[in-house]
Coordinates of C-alpha atoms in Angstrom, one line a residue:
X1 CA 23.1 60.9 11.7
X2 CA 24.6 59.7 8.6
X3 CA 23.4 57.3 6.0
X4 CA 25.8 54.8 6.8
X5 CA 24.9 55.1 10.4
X6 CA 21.5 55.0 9.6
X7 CA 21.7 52.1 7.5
X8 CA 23.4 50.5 10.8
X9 CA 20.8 50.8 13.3
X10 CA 18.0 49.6 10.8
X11 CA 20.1 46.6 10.4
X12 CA 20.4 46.2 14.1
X13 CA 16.6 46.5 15.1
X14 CA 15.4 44.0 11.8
X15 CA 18.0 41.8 13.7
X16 CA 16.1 42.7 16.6
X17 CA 12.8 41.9 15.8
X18 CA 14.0 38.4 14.2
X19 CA 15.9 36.8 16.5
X20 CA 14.9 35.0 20.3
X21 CA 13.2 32.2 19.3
X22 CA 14.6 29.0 20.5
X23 CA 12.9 25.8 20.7
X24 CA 11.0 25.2 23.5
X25 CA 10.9 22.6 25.9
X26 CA 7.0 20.8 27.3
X27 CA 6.3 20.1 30.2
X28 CA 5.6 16.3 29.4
X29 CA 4.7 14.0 26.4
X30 CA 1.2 14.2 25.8
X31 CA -0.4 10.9 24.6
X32 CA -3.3 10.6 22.3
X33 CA -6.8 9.3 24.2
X34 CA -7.4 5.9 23.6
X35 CA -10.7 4.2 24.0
X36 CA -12.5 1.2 22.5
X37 CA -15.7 2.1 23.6
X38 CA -16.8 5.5 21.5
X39 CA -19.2 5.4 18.9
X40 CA -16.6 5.4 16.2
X41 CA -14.7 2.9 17.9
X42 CA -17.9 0.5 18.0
X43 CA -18.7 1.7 13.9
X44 CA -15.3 0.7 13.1
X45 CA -15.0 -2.4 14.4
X46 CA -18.4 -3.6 13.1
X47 CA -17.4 -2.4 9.5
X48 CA -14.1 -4.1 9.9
X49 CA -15.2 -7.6 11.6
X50 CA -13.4 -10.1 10.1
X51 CA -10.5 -8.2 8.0
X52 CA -7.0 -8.7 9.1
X53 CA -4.8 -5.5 9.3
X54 CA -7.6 -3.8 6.7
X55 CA -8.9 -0.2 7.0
X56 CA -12.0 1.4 5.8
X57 CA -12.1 4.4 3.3
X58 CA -14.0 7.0 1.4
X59 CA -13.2 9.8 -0.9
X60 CA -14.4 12.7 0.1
X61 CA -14.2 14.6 -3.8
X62 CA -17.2 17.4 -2.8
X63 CA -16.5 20.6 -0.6
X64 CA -19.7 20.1 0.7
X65 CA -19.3 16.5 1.7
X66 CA -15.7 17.2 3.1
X67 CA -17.5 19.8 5.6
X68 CA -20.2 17.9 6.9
X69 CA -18.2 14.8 7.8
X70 CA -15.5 17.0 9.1
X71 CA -18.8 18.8 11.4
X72 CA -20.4 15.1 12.1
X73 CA -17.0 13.7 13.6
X74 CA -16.9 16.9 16.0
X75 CA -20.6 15.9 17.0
X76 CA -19.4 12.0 17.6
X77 CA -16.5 12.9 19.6
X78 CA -16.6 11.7 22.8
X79 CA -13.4 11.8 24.1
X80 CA -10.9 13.7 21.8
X81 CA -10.2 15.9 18.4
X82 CA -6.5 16.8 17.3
X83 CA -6.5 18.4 14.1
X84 CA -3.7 19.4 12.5
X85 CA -3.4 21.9 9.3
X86 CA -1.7 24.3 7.4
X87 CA -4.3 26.9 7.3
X88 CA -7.2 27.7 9.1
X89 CA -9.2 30.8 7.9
X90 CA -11.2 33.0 9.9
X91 CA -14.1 32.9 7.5
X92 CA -17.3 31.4 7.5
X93 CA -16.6 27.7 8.0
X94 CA -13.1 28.5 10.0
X95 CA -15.3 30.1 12.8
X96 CA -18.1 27.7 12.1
X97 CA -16.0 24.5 13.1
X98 CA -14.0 26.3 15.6
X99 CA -17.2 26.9 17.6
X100 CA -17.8 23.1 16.8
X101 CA -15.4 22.1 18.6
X102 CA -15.7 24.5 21.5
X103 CA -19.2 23.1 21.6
X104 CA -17.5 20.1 22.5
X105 CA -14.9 20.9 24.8
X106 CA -18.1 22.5 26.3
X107 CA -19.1 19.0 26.9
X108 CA -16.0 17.3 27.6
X109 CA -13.8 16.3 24.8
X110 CA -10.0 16.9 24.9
X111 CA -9.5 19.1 21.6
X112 CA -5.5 19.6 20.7
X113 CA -5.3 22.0 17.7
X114 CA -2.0 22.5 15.3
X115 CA -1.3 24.9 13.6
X116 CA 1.5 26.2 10.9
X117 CA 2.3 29.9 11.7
X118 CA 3.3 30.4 7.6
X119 CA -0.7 31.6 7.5
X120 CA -1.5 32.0 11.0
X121 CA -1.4 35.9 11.3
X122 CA -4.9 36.3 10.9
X123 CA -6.3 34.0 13.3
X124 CA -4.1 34.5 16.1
X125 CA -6.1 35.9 18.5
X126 CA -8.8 34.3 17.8
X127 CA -6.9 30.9 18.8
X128 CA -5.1 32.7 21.6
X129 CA -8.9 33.1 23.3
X130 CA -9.7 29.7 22.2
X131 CA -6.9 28.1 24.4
X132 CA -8.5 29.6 27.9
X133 CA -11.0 27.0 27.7
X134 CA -10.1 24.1 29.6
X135 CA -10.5 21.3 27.7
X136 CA -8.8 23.5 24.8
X137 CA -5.3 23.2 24.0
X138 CA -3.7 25.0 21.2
X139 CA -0.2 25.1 19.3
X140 CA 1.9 26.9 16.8
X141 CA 4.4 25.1 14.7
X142 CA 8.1 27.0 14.0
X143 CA 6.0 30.2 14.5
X144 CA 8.1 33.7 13.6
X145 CA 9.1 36.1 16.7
X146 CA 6.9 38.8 15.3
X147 CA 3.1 38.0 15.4
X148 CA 1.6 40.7 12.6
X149 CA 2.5 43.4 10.5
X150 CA 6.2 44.6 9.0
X151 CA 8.2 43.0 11.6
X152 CA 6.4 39.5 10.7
X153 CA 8.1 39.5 7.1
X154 CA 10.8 40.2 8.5
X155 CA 11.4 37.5 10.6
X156 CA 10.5 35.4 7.7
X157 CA 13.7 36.6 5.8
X158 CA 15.9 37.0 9.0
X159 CA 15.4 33.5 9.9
X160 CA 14.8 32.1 6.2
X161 CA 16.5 28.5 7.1
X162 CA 14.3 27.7 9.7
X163 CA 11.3 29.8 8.6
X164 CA 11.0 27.8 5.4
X165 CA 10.4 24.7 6.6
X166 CA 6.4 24.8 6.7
X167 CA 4.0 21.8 8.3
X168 CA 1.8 21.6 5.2
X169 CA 0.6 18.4 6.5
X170 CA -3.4 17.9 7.2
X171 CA -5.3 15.3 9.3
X172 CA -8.3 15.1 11.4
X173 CA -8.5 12.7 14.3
X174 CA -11.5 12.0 16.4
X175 CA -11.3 9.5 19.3
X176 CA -8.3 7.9 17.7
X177 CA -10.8 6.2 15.7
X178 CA -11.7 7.6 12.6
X179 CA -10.4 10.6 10.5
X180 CA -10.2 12.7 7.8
X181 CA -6.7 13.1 5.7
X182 CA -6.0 14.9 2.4
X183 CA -5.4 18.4 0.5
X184 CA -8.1 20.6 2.3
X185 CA -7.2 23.8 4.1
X186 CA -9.7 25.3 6.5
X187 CA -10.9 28.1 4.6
X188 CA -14.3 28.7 2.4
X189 CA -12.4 28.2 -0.6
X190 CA -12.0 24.7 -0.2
X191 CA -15.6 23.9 1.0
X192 CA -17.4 25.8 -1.5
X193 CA -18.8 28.7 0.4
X194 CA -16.9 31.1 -1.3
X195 CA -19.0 33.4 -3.8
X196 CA -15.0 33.8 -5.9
X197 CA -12.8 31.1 -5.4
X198 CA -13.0 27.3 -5.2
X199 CA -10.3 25.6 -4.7
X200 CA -11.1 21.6 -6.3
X201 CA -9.9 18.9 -3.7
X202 CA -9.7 15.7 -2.8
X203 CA -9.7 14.1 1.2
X204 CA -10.3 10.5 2.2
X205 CA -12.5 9.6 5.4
X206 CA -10.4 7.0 6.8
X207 CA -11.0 4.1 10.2
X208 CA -9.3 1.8 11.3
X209 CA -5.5 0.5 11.8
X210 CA -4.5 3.4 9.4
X211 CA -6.2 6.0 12.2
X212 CA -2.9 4.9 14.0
X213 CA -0.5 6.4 11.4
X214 CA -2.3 9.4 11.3
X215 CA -2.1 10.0 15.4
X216 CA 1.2 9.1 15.4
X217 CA 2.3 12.0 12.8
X218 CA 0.1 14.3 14.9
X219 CA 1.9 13.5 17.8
X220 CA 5.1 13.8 16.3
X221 CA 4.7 17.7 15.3
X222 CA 2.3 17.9 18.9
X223 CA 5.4 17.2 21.4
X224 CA 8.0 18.7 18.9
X225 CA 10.0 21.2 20.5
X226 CA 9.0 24.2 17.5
X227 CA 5.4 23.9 18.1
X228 CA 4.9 26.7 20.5
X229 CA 1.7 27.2 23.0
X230 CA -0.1 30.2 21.5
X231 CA -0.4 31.5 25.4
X232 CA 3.5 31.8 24.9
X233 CA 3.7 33.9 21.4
X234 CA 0.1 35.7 22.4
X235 CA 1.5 36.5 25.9
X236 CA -1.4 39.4 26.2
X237 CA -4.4 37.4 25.6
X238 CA -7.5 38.7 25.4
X239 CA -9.4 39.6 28.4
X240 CA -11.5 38.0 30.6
X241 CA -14.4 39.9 29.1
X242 CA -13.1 39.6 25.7
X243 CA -13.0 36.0 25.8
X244 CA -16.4 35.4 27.2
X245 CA -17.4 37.4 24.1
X246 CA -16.2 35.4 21.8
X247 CA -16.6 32.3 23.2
X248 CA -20.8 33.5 23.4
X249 CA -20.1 34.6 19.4
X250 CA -19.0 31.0 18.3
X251 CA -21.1 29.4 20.2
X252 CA -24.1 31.0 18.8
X253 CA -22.9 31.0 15.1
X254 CA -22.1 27.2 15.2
X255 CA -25.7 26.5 16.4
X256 CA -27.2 28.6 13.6
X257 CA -26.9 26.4 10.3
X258 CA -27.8 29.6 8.0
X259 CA -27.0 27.5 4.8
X260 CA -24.2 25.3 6.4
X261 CA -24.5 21.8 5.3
X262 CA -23.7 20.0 9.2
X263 CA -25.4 18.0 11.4
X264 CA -27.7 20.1 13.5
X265 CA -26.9 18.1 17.0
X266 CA -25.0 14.7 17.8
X267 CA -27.7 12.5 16.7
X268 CA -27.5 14.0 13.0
X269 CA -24.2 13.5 13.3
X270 CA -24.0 10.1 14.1
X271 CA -26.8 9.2 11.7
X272 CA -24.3 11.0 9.1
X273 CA -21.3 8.5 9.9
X274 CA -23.4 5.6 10.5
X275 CA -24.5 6.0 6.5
X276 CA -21.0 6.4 5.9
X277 CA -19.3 3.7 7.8
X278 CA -21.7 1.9 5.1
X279 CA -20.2 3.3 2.2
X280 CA -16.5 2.3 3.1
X281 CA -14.4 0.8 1.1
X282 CA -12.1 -2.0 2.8
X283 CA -8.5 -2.3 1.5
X284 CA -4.7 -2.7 2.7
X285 CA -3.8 1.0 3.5
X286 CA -0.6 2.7 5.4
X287 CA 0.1 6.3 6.5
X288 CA 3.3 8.5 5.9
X289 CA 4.3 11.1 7.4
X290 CA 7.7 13.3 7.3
X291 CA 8.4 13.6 11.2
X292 CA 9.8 17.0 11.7
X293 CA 13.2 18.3 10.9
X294 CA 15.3 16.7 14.2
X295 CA 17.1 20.4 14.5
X296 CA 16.3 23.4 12.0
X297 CA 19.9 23.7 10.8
X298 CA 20.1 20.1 9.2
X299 CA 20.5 20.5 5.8
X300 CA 17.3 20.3 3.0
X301 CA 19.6 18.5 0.2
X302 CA 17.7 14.7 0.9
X303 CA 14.3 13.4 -0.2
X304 CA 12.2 13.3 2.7
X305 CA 10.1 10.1 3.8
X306 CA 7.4 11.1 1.7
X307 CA 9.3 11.2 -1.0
X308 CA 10.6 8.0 -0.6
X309 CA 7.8 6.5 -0.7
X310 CA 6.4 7.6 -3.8
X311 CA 9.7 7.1 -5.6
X312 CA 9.3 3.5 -4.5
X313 CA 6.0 3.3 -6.4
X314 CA 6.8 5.4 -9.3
X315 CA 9.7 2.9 -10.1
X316 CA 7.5 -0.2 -9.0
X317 CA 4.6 0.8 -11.9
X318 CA 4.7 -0.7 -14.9
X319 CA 2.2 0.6 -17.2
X320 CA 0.8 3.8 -16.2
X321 CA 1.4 6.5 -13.6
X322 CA -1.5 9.4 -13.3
X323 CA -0.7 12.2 -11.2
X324 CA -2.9 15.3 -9.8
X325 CA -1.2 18.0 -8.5
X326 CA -2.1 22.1 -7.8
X327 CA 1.8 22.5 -8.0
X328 CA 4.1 20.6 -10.7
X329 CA 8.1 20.3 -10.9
X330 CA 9.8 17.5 -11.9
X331 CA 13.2 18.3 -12.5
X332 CA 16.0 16.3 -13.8
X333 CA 17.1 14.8 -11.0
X334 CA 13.2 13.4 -10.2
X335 CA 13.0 12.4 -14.1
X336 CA 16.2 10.3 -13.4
X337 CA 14.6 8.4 -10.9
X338 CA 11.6 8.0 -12.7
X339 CA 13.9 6.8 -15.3
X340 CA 11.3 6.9 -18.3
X341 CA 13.4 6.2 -21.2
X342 CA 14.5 2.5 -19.5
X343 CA 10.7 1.6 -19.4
X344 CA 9.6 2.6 -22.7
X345 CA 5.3 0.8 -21.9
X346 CA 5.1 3.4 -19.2
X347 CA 2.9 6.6 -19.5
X348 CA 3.5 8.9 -16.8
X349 CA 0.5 12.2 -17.1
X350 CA -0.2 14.5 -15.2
X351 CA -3.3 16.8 -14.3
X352 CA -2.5 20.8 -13.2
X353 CA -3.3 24.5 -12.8
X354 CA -2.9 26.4 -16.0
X355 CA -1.5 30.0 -15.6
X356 CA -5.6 31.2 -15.6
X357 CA -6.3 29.2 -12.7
X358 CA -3.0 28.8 -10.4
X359 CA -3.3 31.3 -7.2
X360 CA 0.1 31.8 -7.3
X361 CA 2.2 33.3 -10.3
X362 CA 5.5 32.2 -8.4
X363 CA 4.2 28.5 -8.2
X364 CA 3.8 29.0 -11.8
X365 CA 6.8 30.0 -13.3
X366 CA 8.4 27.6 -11.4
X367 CA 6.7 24.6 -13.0
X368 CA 6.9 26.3 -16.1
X369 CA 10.5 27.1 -16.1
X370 CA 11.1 22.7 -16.1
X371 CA 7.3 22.1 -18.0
X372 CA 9.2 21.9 -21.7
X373 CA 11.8 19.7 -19.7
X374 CA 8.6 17.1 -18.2
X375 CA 7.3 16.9 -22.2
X376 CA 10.7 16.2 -23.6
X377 CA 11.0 13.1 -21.3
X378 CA 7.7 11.6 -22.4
X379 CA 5.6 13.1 -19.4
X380 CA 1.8 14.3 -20.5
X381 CA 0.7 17.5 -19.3
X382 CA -2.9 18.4 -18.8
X383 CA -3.4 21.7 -17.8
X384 CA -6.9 23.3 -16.6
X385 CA -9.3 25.7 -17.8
X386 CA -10.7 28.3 -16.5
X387 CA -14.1 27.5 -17.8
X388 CA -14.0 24.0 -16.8
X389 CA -17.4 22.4 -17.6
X390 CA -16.7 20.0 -14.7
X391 CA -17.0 22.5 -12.2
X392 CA -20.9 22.1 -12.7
X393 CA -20.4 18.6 -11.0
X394 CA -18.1 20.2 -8.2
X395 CA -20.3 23.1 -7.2
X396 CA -24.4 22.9 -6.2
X397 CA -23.9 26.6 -7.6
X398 CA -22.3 27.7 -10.5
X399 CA -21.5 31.2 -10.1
X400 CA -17.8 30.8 -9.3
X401 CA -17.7 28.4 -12.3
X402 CA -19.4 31.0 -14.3
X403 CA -16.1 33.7 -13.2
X404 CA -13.6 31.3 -13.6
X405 CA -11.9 31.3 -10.7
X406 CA -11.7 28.0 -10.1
X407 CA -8.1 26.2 -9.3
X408 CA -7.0 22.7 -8.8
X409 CA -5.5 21.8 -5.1
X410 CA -5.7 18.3 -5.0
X411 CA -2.9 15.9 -5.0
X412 CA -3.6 12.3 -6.0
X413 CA -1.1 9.5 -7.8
X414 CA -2.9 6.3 -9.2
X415 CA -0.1 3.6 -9.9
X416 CA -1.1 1.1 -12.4
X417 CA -4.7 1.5 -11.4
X418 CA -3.9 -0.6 -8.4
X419 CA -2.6 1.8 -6.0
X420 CA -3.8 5.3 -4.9
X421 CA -1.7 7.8 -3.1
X422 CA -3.9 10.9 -1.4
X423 CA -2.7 13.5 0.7
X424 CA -1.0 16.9 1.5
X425 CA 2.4 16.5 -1.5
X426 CA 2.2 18.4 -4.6
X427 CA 4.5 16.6 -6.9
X428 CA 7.2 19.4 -6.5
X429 CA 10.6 20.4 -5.3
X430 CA 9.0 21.8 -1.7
X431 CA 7.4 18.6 -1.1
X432 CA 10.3 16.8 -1.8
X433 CA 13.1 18.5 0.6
X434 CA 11.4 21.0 2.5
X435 CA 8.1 20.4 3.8
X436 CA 6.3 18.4 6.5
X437 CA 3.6 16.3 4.7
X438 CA 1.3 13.3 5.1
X439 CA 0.5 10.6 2.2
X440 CA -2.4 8.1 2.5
X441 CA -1.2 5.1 0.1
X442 CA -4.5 2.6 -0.2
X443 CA -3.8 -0.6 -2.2
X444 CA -7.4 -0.7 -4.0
X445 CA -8.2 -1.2 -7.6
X446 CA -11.6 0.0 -7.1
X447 CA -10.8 3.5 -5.4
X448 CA -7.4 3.9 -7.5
X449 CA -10.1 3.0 -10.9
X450 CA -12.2 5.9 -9.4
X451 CA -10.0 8.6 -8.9
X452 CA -8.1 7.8 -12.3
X453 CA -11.6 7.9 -13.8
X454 CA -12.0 11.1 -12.2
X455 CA -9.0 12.3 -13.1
X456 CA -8.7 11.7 -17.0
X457 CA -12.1 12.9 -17.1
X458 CA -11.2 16.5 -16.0
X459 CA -8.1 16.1 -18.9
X460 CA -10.7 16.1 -21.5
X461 CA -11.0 18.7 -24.3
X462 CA -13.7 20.6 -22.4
X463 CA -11.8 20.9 -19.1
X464 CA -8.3 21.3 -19.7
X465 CA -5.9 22.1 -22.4
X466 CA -2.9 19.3 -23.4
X467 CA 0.2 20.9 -23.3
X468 CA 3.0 19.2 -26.0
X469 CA 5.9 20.8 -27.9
X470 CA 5.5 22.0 -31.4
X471 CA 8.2 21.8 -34.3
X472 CA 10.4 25.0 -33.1
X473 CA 10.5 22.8 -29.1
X474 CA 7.9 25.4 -27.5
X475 CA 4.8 24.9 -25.4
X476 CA 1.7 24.8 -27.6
X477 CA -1.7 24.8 -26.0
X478 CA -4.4 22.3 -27.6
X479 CA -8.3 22.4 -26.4
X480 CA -10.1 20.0 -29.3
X481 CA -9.4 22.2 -32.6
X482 CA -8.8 25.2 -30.2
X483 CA -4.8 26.0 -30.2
X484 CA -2.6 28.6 -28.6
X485 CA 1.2 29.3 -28.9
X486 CA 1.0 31.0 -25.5
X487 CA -0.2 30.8 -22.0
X488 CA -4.2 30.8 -23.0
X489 CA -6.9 33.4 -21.6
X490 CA -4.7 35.8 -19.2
X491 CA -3.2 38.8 -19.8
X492 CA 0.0 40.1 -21.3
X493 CA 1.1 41.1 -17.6
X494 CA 0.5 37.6 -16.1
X495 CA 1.9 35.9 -19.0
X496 CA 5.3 38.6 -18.4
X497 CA 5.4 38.2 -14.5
X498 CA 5.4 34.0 -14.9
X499 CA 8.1 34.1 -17.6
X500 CA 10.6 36.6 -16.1
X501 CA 9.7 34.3 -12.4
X502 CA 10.7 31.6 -14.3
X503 CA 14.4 32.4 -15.1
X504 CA 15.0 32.4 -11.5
X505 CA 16.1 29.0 -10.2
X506 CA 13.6 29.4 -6.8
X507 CA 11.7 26.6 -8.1
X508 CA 12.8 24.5 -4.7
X509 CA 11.2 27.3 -3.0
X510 CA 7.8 27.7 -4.3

């Protein structure tokens, strides 16, 4: 066979292995369970007596604390969880909550899962087992033909278009009553359990009217015709033997606590949201959501909703605009519609990873190909250390504090100290054209006081460095007397694979 010829056929099976996915049609609608009656239904109404259109919140800032109200809500559930998110590991606290909530389909509860397939490789079968149970039902959203390996990467770049439009958003929903909405993945990372990584987040516990915003964008991405049943893309599911094995595996691992800070049984959980339907903060608050692309093909060249809505409040501030955000690009066309130089009293800064603590190079060099473009219209930028001293206030243990690996993944906008934004959108190109994503906007001046508190402290001298240009227009790097003319404490080869990254124009990409 010839090159040429050789090169043909390759061609022809990658074609092969990316194509036959078309959208796929349910069944029926499914509707989300209503009932006034639960015990969150009852909590919520008693915190809310008396407020007119008003919903309850509270930030959930510790790992910890976002796990255990995540496990108490499965333990109140009495009639329904849909969670939807990005990623869901298969680690400690993925298989932990995942035999949570078979615990309660055990007993009863509807449970509607949703999933993105961008990270779903790894817990496919586990997922495809799940979805024998009964009361279980589980989905994939604008999942690639090929499930693992080669052949998955491949679809990816075969059917790039369609493929690049993710689900990044993240809610929680239990009973249609009370839920949990923010920047947290399922994963040890983001709860604190792993011994290497910590990824610093922020979620609110929400109840209330605003609950309804948040079932509505489940159901939206739910009954869209891309989110596949896993019985369809995991045809061979496991066996009946199989199964049984690993429904008896997660059902004894989530009633062992080995270390896990959740309720140990429904009445522990309850007690757990009792004291926090306590704590709640009442205020105006609304949920937005970008619905999903109406086809695949429709072109990404428009701010989605989300974005809309945060442009709204960006050019209603007047004084001071704080942002949070793992992932930063604000380029010229965003900086035009911030228009900065018009509104001379306003400070816009901004809180982000550094190139010691992002996860991702690419994400990087992206934000640092526009970063000397942010400073030169007036924006501060606060980038964070690796040796952050506030990780001691994040962590009950230090030792990934003491390694460094410690990155920001929250993403949080304060407006004017009056408004707080919370939610799934880093403040970049992706979240602006491309992505599904949710936004919590709460009209508070005591929660928006507490995150900017929160906030500015971590841009202190002893947690991140200020980035500003010097006399020549480069970056400079400036930690109390401490200052670098380069990317601080990483190598010469992570310092080379952000800059050459960044003379790529992918940014929209990343």
């Amino acid at each position: 066979m010839t090159s040429s010829a050789g090169f043909l056929v390759l061609i022809t099976l990658l074609a092969g292995c990316a194509s036959g996915l078309q959208p796929i049609t349910h069944s029926g609608v499914e509707e989300a369970v209503q009932d006034d009656d639960s015990f969150l239904s009852s909590q919520s109404r008693q915190k809310l007596a008396g407020t007119t259109g008003q919903s309850g919140f509270y930030m959930l800032d510790s790992g910890h604390e976002a796990f255990l109200n995540r496990a108490a809500l499965i333990e109140a559930a009495e009639h329904s969880i849909d969670a939807q998110y990005y990623i869901w590991s298969n680690d400690v606290s993925g298989q932990y909550l995942a035999g949570r909530l078979l615990l309660a389909a055990d007993r009863g509860v509807r449970v509607r899962l949703l999933l993105d397939d961008f990270n779903a490789e790894g817990v496919g079968e586990l997922f495809a087992a799940l979805d024998t149970h009964p009361n279980i039902h589980i989905r994939i959203f604008n999942p690639a033909r090929s499930r693992s390996g080669w052949g998955r990467w491949v679809s990816f770049l075969m059917d790039f278009d369609r493929i690049n439009r993710r689900m990044h958003n993240k809610t929680f929903v239990v009973d249609s009553a009370a839920g949990i909405v923010g920047g947290r993945n399922i994963g040890d990372e983001y709860f604190g359990f792993d011994a290497d990584r910590y990824f610093r987040d922020r979620d609110v516990f929400a109840a209330g009217p605003v609950v309804g915003g948040m079932t509505d964008n489940f159901q939206a991405y739910w009954n869209n015709s891309w989110a596949y049943p896993v019985s369809v893309l995991y045809p061979k599911a496991p066996a009946d033997g199989n199964v049984a094995e690993t429904f008896e595996r997660l059902r004894r691992q989530a009633g062992s606590q080995a270390g896990i800070p959740a309720p140990a049984d429904r009445a522990q959980g309850r007690a757990e949201l009792a004291k926090l339907f306590g704590q709640l903060t009442v205020a105006r608050g609304e949920l937005v959501f970008d619905p999903p692309f109406e086809t695949m093909e429709e072109p990404a060249e428009t701010p989605r909703r989300s974005a809309r809505a945060l442009q709204h409040l960006a050019q209603s501030a007047s004084q001071e605009i704080l942002i949070e955000s793992a992932y930063l690009i604000l380029a010229e066309e965003q900086l035009q519609i911030l228009d900065m130089g018009d509104r001379q009293v306003l400070q816009v800064s901004a809180l982000t990873n550094s190139l010691a603590t992002n996860d991702l190079v690419t994400n990087h060099a992206g934000y640092a190909r526009w970063r000397s473009f942010m400073l030169e219209h007036g924006i501060q930028i606060y980038e964070l250390r690796p040796g952050a001293e506030a990780c001691q206030q994040w962590l009950k243990t230090d030792g990934v504090c003491s390694t460094g690996q410690v990155s920001l993944h929250s993403k949080s906008i304060v407006f004017d100290r009056s408004t707080l934004v919370v939610g799934s959108f880093n403040v970049n190109l992706r979240s602006i054209y491309l992505n599904g994503e949710t936004l919590l906007i709460i009209h508070s001046e005591e929660l928006a006081e507490q995150v900017a508190s929160d906030v500015q402290t971590v841009m202190k001298p002893r947690n991140s460095w200020e980035v500003s240009l010097d006399d020549g227009g480069d970056p400079q790097w400036r930690s109390g007397e401490e200052l670098h003319s380069s990317e601080p404490t990483v190598g010469w080869w992570r310092r080379t694979k952000s800059r050459f990254l960044s003379w790529l124009p992918i940014e929209k990409y990343l």
